[in-house]
XYZ file of C-alpha atoms in Angstrom:
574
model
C 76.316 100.897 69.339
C 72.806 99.395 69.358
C 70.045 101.802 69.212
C 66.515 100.720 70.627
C 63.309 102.416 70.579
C 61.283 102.013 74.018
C 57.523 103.537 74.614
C 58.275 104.878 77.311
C 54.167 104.215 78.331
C 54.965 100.281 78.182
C 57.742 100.342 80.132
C 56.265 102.006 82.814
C 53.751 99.294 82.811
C 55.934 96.699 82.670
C 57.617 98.314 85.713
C 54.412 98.825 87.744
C 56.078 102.606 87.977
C 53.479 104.588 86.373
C 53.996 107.937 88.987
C 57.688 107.965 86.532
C 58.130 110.658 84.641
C 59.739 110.362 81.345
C 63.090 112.682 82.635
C 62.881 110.359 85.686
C 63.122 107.040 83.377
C 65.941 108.616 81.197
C 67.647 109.089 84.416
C 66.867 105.851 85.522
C 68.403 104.244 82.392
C 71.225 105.729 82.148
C 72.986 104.549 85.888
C 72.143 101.000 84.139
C 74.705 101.961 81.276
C 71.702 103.233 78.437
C 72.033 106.664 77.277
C 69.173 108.603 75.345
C 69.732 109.723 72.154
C 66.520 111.305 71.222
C 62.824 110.725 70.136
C 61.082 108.978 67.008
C 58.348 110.680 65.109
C 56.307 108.915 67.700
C 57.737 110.105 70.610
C 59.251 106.857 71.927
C 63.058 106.792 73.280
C 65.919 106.282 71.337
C 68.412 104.365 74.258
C 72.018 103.554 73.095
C 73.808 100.742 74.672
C 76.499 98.572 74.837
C 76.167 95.844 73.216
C 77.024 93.247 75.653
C 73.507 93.327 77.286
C 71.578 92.110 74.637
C 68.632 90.969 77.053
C 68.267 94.805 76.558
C 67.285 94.846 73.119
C 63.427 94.916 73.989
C 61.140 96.885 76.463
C 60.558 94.094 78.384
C 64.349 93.274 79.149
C 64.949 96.919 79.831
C 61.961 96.877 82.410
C 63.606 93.946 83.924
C 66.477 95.663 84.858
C 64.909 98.590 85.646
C 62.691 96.086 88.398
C 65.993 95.255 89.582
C 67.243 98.477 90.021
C 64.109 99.638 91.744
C 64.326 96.581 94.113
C 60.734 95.486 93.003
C 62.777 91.938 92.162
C 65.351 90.299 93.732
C 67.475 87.143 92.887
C 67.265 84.816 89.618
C 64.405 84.196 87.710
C 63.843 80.982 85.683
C 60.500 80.791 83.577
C 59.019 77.520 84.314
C 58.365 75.711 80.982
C 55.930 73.029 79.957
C 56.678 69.650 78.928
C 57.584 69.576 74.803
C 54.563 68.705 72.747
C 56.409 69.191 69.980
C 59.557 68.155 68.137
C 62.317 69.197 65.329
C 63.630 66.630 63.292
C 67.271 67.161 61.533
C 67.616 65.565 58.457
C 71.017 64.362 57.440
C 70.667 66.394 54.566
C 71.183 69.875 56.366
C 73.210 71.822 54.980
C 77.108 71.499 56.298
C 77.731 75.236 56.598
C 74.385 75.823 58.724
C 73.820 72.188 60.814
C 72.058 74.211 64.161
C 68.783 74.371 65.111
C 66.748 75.330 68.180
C 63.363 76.493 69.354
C 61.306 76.957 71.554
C 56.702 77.052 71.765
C 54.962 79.778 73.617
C 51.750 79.591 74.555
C 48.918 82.048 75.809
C 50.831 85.138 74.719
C 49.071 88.388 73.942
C 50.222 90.748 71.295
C 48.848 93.771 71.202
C 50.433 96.293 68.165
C 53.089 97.643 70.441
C 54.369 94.062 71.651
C 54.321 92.542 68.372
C 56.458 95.650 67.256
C 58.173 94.709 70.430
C 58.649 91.661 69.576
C 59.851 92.000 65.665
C 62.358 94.658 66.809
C 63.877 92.187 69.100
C 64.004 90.128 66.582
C 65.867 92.387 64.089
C 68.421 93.815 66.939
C 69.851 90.267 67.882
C 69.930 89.475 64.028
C 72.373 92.382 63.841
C 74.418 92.083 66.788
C 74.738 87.696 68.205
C 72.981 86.858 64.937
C 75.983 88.620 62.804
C 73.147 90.230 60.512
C 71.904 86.214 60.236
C 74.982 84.735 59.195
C 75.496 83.111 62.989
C 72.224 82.679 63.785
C 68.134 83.695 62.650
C 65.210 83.826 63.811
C 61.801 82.437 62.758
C 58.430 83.078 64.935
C 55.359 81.349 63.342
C 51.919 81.395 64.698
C 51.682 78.038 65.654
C 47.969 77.432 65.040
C 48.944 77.628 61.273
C 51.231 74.646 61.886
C 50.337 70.914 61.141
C 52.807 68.523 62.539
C 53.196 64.886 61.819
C 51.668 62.705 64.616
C 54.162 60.338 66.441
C 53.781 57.108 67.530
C 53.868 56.254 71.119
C 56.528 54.059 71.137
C 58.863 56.615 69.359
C 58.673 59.491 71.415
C 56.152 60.842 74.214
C 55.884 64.360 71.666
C 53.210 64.235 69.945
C 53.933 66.501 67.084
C 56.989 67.333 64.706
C 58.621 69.923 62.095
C 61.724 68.938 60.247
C 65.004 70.991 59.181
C 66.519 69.940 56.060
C 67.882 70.869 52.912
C 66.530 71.670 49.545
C 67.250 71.812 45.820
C 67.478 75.644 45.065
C 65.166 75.121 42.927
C 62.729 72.713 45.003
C 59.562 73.060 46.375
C 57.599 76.071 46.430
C 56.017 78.360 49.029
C 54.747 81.752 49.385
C 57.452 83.933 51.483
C 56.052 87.223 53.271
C 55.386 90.377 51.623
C 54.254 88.092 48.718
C 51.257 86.863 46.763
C 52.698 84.079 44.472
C 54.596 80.958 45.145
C 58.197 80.710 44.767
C 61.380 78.902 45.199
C 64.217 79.476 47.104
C 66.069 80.382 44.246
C 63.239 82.786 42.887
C 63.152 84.274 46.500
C 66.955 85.385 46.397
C 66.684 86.665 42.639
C 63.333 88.306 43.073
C 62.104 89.089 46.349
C 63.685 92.224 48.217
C 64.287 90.221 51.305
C 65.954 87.445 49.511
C 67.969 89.888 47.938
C 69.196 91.671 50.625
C 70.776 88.523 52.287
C 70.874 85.999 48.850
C 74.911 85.974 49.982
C 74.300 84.438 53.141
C 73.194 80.508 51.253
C 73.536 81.647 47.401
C 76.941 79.526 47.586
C 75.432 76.499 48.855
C 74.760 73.191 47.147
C 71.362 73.029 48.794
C 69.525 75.275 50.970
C 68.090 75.269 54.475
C 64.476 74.685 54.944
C 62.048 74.057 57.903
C 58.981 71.415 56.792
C 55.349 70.718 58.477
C 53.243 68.265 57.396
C 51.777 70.624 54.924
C 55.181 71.589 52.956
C 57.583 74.266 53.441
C 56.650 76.924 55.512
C 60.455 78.562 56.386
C 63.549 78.689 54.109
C 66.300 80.058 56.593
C 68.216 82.325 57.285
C 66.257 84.919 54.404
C 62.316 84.887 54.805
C 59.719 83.403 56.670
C 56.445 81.629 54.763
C 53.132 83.893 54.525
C 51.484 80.687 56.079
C 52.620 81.056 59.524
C 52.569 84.955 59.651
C 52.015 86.200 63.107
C 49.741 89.236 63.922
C 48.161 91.052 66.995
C 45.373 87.860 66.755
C 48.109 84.977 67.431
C 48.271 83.472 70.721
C 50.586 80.393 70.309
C 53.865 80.959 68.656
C 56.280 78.434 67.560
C 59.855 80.041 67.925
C 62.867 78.387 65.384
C 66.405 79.122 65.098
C 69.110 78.109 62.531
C 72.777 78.924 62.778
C 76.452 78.104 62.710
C 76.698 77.448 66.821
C 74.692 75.389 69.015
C 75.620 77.974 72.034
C 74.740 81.265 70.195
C 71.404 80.302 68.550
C 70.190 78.763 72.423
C 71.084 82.038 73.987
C 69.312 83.984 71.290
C 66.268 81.927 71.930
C 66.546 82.570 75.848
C 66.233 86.097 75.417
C 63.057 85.950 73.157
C 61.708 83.443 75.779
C 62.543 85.542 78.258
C 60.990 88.590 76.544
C 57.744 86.749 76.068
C 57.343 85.251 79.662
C 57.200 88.824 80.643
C 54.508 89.441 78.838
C 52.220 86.649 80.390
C 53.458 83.708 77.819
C 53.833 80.253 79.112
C 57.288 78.544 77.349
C 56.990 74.889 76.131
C 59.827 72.771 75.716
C 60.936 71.025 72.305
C 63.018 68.489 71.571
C 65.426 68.820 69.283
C 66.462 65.565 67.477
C 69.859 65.141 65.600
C 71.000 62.136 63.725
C 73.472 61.405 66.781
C 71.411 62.969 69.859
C 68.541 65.155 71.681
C 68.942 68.176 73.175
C 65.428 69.411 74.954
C 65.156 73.518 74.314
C 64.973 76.106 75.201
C 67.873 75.691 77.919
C 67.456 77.736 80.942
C 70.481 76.366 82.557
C 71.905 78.600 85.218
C 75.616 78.741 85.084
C 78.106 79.747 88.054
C 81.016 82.281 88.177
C 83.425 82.829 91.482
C 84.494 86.335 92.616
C 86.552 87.107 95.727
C 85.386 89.569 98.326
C 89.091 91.437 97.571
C 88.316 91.449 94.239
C 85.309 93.020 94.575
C 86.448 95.952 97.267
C 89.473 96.637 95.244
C 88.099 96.648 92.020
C 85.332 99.162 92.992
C 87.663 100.935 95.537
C 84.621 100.827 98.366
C 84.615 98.638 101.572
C 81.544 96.577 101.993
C 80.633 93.914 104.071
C 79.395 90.550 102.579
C 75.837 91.277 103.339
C 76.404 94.073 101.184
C 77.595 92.473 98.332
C 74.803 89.306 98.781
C 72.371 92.284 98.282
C 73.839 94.442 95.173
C 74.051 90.990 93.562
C 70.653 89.934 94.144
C 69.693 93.267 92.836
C 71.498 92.634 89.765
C 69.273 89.755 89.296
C 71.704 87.161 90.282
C 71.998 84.238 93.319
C 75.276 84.093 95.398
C 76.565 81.617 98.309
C 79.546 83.538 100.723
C 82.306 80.848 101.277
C 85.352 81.425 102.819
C 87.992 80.134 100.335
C 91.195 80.457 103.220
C 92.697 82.139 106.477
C 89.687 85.115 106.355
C 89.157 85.098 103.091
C 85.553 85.613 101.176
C 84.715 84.282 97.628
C 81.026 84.227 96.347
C 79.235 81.217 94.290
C 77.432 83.194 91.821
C 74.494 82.194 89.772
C 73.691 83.798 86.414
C 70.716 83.633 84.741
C 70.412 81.695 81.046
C 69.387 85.680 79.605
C 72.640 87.199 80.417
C 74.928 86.533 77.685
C 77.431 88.633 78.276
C 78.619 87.355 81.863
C 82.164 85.747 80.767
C 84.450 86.365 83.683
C 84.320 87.738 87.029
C 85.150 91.232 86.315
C 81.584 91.125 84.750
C 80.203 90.482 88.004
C 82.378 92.987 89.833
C 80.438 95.641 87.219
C 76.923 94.369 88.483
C 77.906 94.738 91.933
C 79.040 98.472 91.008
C 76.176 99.218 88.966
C 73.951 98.547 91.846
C 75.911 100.222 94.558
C 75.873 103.258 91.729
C 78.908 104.327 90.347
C 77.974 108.420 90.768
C 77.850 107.259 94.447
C 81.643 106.072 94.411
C 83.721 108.696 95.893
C 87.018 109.570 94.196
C 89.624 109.157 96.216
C 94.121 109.319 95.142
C 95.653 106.035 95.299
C 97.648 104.881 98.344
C 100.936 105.007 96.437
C 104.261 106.898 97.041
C 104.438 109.452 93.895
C 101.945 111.329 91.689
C 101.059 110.953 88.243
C 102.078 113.010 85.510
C 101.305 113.134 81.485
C 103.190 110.710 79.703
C 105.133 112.578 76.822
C 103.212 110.853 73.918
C 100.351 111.878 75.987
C 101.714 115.334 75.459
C 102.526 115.246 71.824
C 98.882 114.080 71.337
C 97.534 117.188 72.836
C 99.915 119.244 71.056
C 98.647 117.677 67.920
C 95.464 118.149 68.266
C 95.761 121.631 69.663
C 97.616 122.527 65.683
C 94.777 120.643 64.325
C 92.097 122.467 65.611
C 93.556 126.050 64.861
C 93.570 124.882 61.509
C 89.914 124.707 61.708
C 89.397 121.114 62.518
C 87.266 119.195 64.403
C 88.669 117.016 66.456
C 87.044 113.140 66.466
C 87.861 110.221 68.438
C 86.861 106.764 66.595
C 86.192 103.346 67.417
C 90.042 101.625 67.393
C 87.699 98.471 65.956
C 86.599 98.105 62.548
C 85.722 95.732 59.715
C 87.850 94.312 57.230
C 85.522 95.790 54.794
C 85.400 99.151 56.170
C 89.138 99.366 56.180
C 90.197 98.043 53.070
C 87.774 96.885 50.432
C 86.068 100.279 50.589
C 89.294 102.206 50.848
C 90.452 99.989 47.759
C 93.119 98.831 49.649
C 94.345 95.207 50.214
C 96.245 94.179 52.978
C 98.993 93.316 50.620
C 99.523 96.409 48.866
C 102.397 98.779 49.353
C 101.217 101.430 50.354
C 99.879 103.255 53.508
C 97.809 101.699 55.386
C 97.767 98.257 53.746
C 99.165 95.879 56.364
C 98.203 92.678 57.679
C 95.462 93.088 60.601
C 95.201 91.812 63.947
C 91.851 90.415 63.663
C 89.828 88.611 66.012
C 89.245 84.856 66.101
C 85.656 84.889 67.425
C 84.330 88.870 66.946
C 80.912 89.702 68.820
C 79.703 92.109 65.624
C 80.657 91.560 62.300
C 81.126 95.811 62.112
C 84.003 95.378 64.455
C 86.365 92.124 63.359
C 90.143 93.423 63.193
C 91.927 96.370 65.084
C 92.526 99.254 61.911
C 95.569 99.656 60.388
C 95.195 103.298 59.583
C 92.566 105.955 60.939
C 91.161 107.498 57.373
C 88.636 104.828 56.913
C 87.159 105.876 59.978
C 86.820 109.316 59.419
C 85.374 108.661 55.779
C 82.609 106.541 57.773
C 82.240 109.458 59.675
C 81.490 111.854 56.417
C 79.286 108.897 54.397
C 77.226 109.340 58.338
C 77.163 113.291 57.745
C 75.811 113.893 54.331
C 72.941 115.766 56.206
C 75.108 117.844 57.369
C 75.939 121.032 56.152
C 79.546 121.318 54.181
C 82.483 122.322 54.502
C 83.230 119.471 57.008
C 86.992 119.329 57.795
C 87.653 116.169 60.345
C 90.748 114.948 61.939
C 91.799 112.591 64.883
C 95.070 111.599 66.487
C 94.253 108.154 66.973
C 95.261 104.043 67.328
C 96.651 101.860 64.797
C 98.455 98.442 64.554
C 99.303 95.736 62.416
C 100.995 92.489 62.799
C 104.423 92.611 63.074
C 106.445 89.601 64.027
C 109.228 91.100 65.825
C 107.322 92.542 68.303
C 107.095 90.645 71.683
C 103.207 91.363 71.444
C 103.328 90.337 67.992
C 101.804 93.259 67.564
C 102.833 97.266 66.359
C 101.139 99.886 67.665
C 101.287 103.567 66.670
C 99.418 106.555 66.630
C 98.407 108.657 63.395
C 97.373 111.986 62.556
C 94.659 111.771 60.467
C 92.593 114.300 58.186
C 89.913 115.016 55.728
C 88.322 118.439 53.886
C 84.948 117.746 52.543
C 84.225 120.443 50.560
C 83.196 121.267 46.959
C 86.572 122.937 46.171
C 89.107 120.551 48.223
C 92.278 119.891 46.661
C 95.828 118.394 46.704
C 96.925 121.967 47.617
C 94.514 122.364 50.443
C 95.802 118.643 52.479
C 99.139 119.540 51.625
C 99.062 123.441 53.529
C 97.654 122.121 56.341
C 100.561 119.415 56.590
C 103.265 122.656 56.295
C 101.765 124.431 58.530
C 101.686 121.367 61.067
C 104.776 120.625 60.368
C 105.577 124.352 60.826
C 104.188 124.214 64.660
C 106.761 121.360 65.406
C 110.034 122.899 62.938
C 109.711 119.846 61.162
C 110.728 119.381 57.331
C 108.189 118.368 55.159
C 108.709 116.812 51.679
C 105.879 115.369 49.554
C 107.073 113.618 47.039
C 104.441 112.037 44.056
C 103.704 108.432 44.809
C 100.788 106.257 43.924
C 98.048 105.270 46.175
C 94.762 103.212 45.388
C 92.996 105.266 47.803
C 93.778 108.541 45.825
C 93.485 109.884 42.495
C 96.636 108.925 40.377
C 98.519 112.169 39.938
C 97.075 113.898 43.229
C 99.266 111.676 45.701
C 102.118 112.083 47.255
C 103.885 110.289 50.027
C 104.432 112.356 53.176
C 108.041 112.626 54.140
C 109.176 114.158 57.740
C 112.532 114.960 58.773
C 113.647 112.819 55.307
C 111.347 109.540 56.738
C 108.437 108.561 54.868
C 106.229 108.465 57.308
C 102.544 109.136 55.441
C 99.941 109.785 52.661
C 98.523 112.940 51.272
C 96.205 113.280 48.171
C 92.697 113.805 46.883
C 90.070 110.856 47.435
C 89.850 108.588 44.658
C 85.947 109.109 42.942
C 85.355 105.277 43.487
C 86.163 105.632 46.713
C 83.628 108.646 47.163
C 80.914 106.794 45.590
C 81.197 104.147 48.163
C 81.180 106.176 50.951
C 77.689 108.017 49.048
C 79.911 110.557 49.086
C 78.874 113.983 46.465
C 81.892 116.419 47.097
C 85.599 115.982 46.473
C 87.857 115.082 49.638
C 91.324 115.451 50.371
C 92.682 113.931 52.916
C 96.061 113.095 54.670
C 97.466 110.821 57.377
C 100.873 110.309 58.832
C 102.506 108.795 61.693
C 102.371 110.978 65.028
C 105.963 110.130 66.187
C 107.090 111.894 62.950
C 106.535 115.099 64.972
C 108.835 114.227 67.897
């Protein structure tokens, strides 16, 4: 989850709530969904949130919501914007793999220290959530006083001045990046400078590299560094605002929500056009977009009655516009109008959430459902518990993991391919369009997890023994889903002494608790040390893997202590 820092002094002003206490904010925040995890060294919060509300990322967005909540604003808000006065060519010779740009001029805007760290930390969060760590989409902010564009003639275009995105030889022209003193080229950047190393693998396969041009040379080389040139500081007050990317729709919503960031700090937004070979989109693009959501929907959903007027309200306090209509014989539906910030409004349920959100969900009163029986545990429900209950006599601690993960995180750093036979390596569901590149595929097996849970704990003192009865699935054709789902017991002993021996008495004795037989015959794993594996067989099924952590697996986890670790399937205890 997304971790921002707030002062909580700035957002008080940016509330107008200064008689807030900092207990009274933190309450505050967390009925809108953000939940404190601490303090920094200088004593601003540390909010954790979903990372669906990416207006969020910044002070000011947070202090929007929190106007909202207050009822200080009502309704949609659409920054007004000024006529473009300037333009972005795109040169056919863009790169294929990155052909999206968009931007966006603000004007008047002041930056004091804590909104230009604002500001940059805005910057950095949607780089690592929409932006997909800047492989989807990056950000460039240049002071635009530093900027020379290339005058227009009247009968071309009404905008006066122009910047062009093309591509470049890796080798081309030269420019200073920032955080440097000497000219360089692109390719010297990614070989030399720590920022172009750190994300050389985003363009280092290209044939030519992106590259943002004044009339003075190259002054961006995206998506890796900015030029020293257009550096912006506490002393700029005009800022040109670029993005590159591999979709139109996420770079545009990226730039909304640094628009939107700056407007609330007193910033004027300027149009630009941007000019393709083949058209000319004008940016940035506040249009508002509509969603429709029944009145049952809504009542049922949230199990409350409420009247329209009631629901007009909690929407306009979830800073959105709504029309009633009646869509048959009594029957309510509302026209709802959501602002160009809110990226994550997809489907109606999302509006349903607002409506709750404002209402309050600690005001919702529990109540049983109007049905003819009552619920019980389901029996896998049962075996969980019992599972977990053996686990944690045996000293564990129990852990419940994100069913998500990363094709990296799951294989490649388990040294495990999808194709292997062995535990564990089968072929993902993944996910065609993934909102975070940490989270692309559902996990085949739970011991990656818990291994990103000990590389997250080296601060920690040792021993750390782990475990989790959790999800796991893989493809599998002859499903009607398509899709196999199972649940795993899972386990790890971080310790300087753990051993084959040490996994393997904690599976007897589990398998003691449920009079199963255990067997654990040798086998080879990639995960595990050759000679320290064995398969784990239950009732005569093969059913798991038990063994001590391979070292190259260790040292990719920054782990400094041996591991053993074990994981077999659940139902294997029925």
């Amino acid at each position: 989850m997304p971790v921002v820092d707030i002062n909580p002094d700035e957002l008080r002003e940016l509330t107008g709530h200064d008689e807030k206490s900092d207990d009274e904010l933190v309450d505050d925040l967390f009925a809108l969904g953000l939940e404190f995890e601490g303090r920094t060294e200088d004593d601003d919060l540390q909010l954790e949130f979903a990372p669906d509300r990416l207006d969020r990322l910044s002070v000011e967005g947070v202090a929007r919501s929190l106007r909202y909540q207050y009822g200080d604003d009502r309704g949609i808000y659409v920054p007004g914007t000024n006529d473009a006065d300037w333009t972005i060519e795109v040169d056919e010779s863009v790169p294929d793999e990155r052909p999206y740009v968009t931007g966006a001029v603000i004007r008047d805007v002041s930056l004091d220290d804590e909104a230009l760290n604002s500001l940059i930390q805005l910057q950095e969060k949607l780089h690592a959530t929409m932006g997909r760590k800047r492989a989807k989409g990056a950000i460039g902010i240049h002071d635009l006083t530093m900027l020379k564009g290339e005058a227009l003639t009247e009968e071309e275009s009404e905008v006066g001045k122009s910047i062009t995105y093309r591509g470049i030889d890796p080798d081309g022209d030269r420019f200073v990046p920032l955080d440097a003193d000497a000219e360089m080229t692109p390719e010297e950047v990614l070989r030399s400078h720590p920022t172009g190393e750190t994300y050389a693998d985003l363009v280092s396969e290209y044939d030519r590299y992106p590259a943002i041009y004044d009339d003075i040379g190259l002054f961006s080389f995206p998506p890796v560094i900015n030029g020293r040139r257009t550096e912006v500081s506490t002393d700029s007050r005009d800022l040109f605002v670029e993005l590159t990317g591999t979709d139109q729709w996420t770079i545009d919503h990226m730039c909304n929500i640094i628009c939107y960031a700056l407007d609330a700090r007193g910033a004027k937004v300027e149009e630009v056009e941007v000019r393709y070979p083949d058209r000319t989109l004008v940016r940035p693009d506040f249009e508002v977009r509509e969603k429709t959501v029944t009145h049952e929907d809504v009542e049922s959903m949230l199990g409350i009655d409420l009247s329209a007027e009631r629901v007009l309200d909690l929407l306009e306090r979830s800073g959105l516009d709504a029309e009633v209509e009646e869509v048959g014989d009594d029957e309510l539906a509302y026209e709802v109008e959501v602002p160009p910030y809110r990226v994550d409004v997809l489907h109606p349920l999302d509006i349903v959430d607002d409506v709750g959100r404002a209402y309050g969900f600690n005001d919702l009163e529990p109540r049983y459902p109007d049905v003819g029986t009552v619920g019980g545990r389901h029996a896998r429900s049962k075996l969980e518990d019992a599972a977990r209950e053996v686990l944690v006599g045996l000293g564990f601690e129990d852990l419940l993991n994100f069913h998500m993960i990363s094709e990296e995180e799951n294989f490649d750093r388990m040294s495990v391919a999808p194709d292997d036979d062995a535990f564990g390596a089968d072929e993902p569901a993944t996910i065609l369009e993934p909102y975070s590149e940490d989270y692309t595929m559902l996990r085949t097996w739970a011991l990656p997890s818990l291994l990103m849970v000990l590389e997250n704990n080296t601060h920690r003192a040792y021993p750390q023994d782990l475990a989790e009865v959790g999800f796991s699935a893989r493809v599998d054709d002859g499903q009607n889903t398509g899709l196999a789902e199972r649940r795993t017991v899972a386990g790890v002993l971080a310790r300087h002494d753990a051993s084959y021996e040490d996994a393997k008495a904690r599976l007897q004795a589990i398998a003691r608790n449920f009079d199963a037989e255990l067997e654990t015959p040798a086998t080879d794993h990639p995960t595990f040390i050759d000679g320290r594996a064995a398969s784990v067989v239950i009732d005569g099924e093969s059913v798991g893997v038990v063994g001590e952590v391979h070292p190259e697996v260790l040292v990719e986890h920054d782990l400094e202590l041996p591991v053993a670790a074990f994981e077999f399937r659940l139902d294997a205890l029925e």
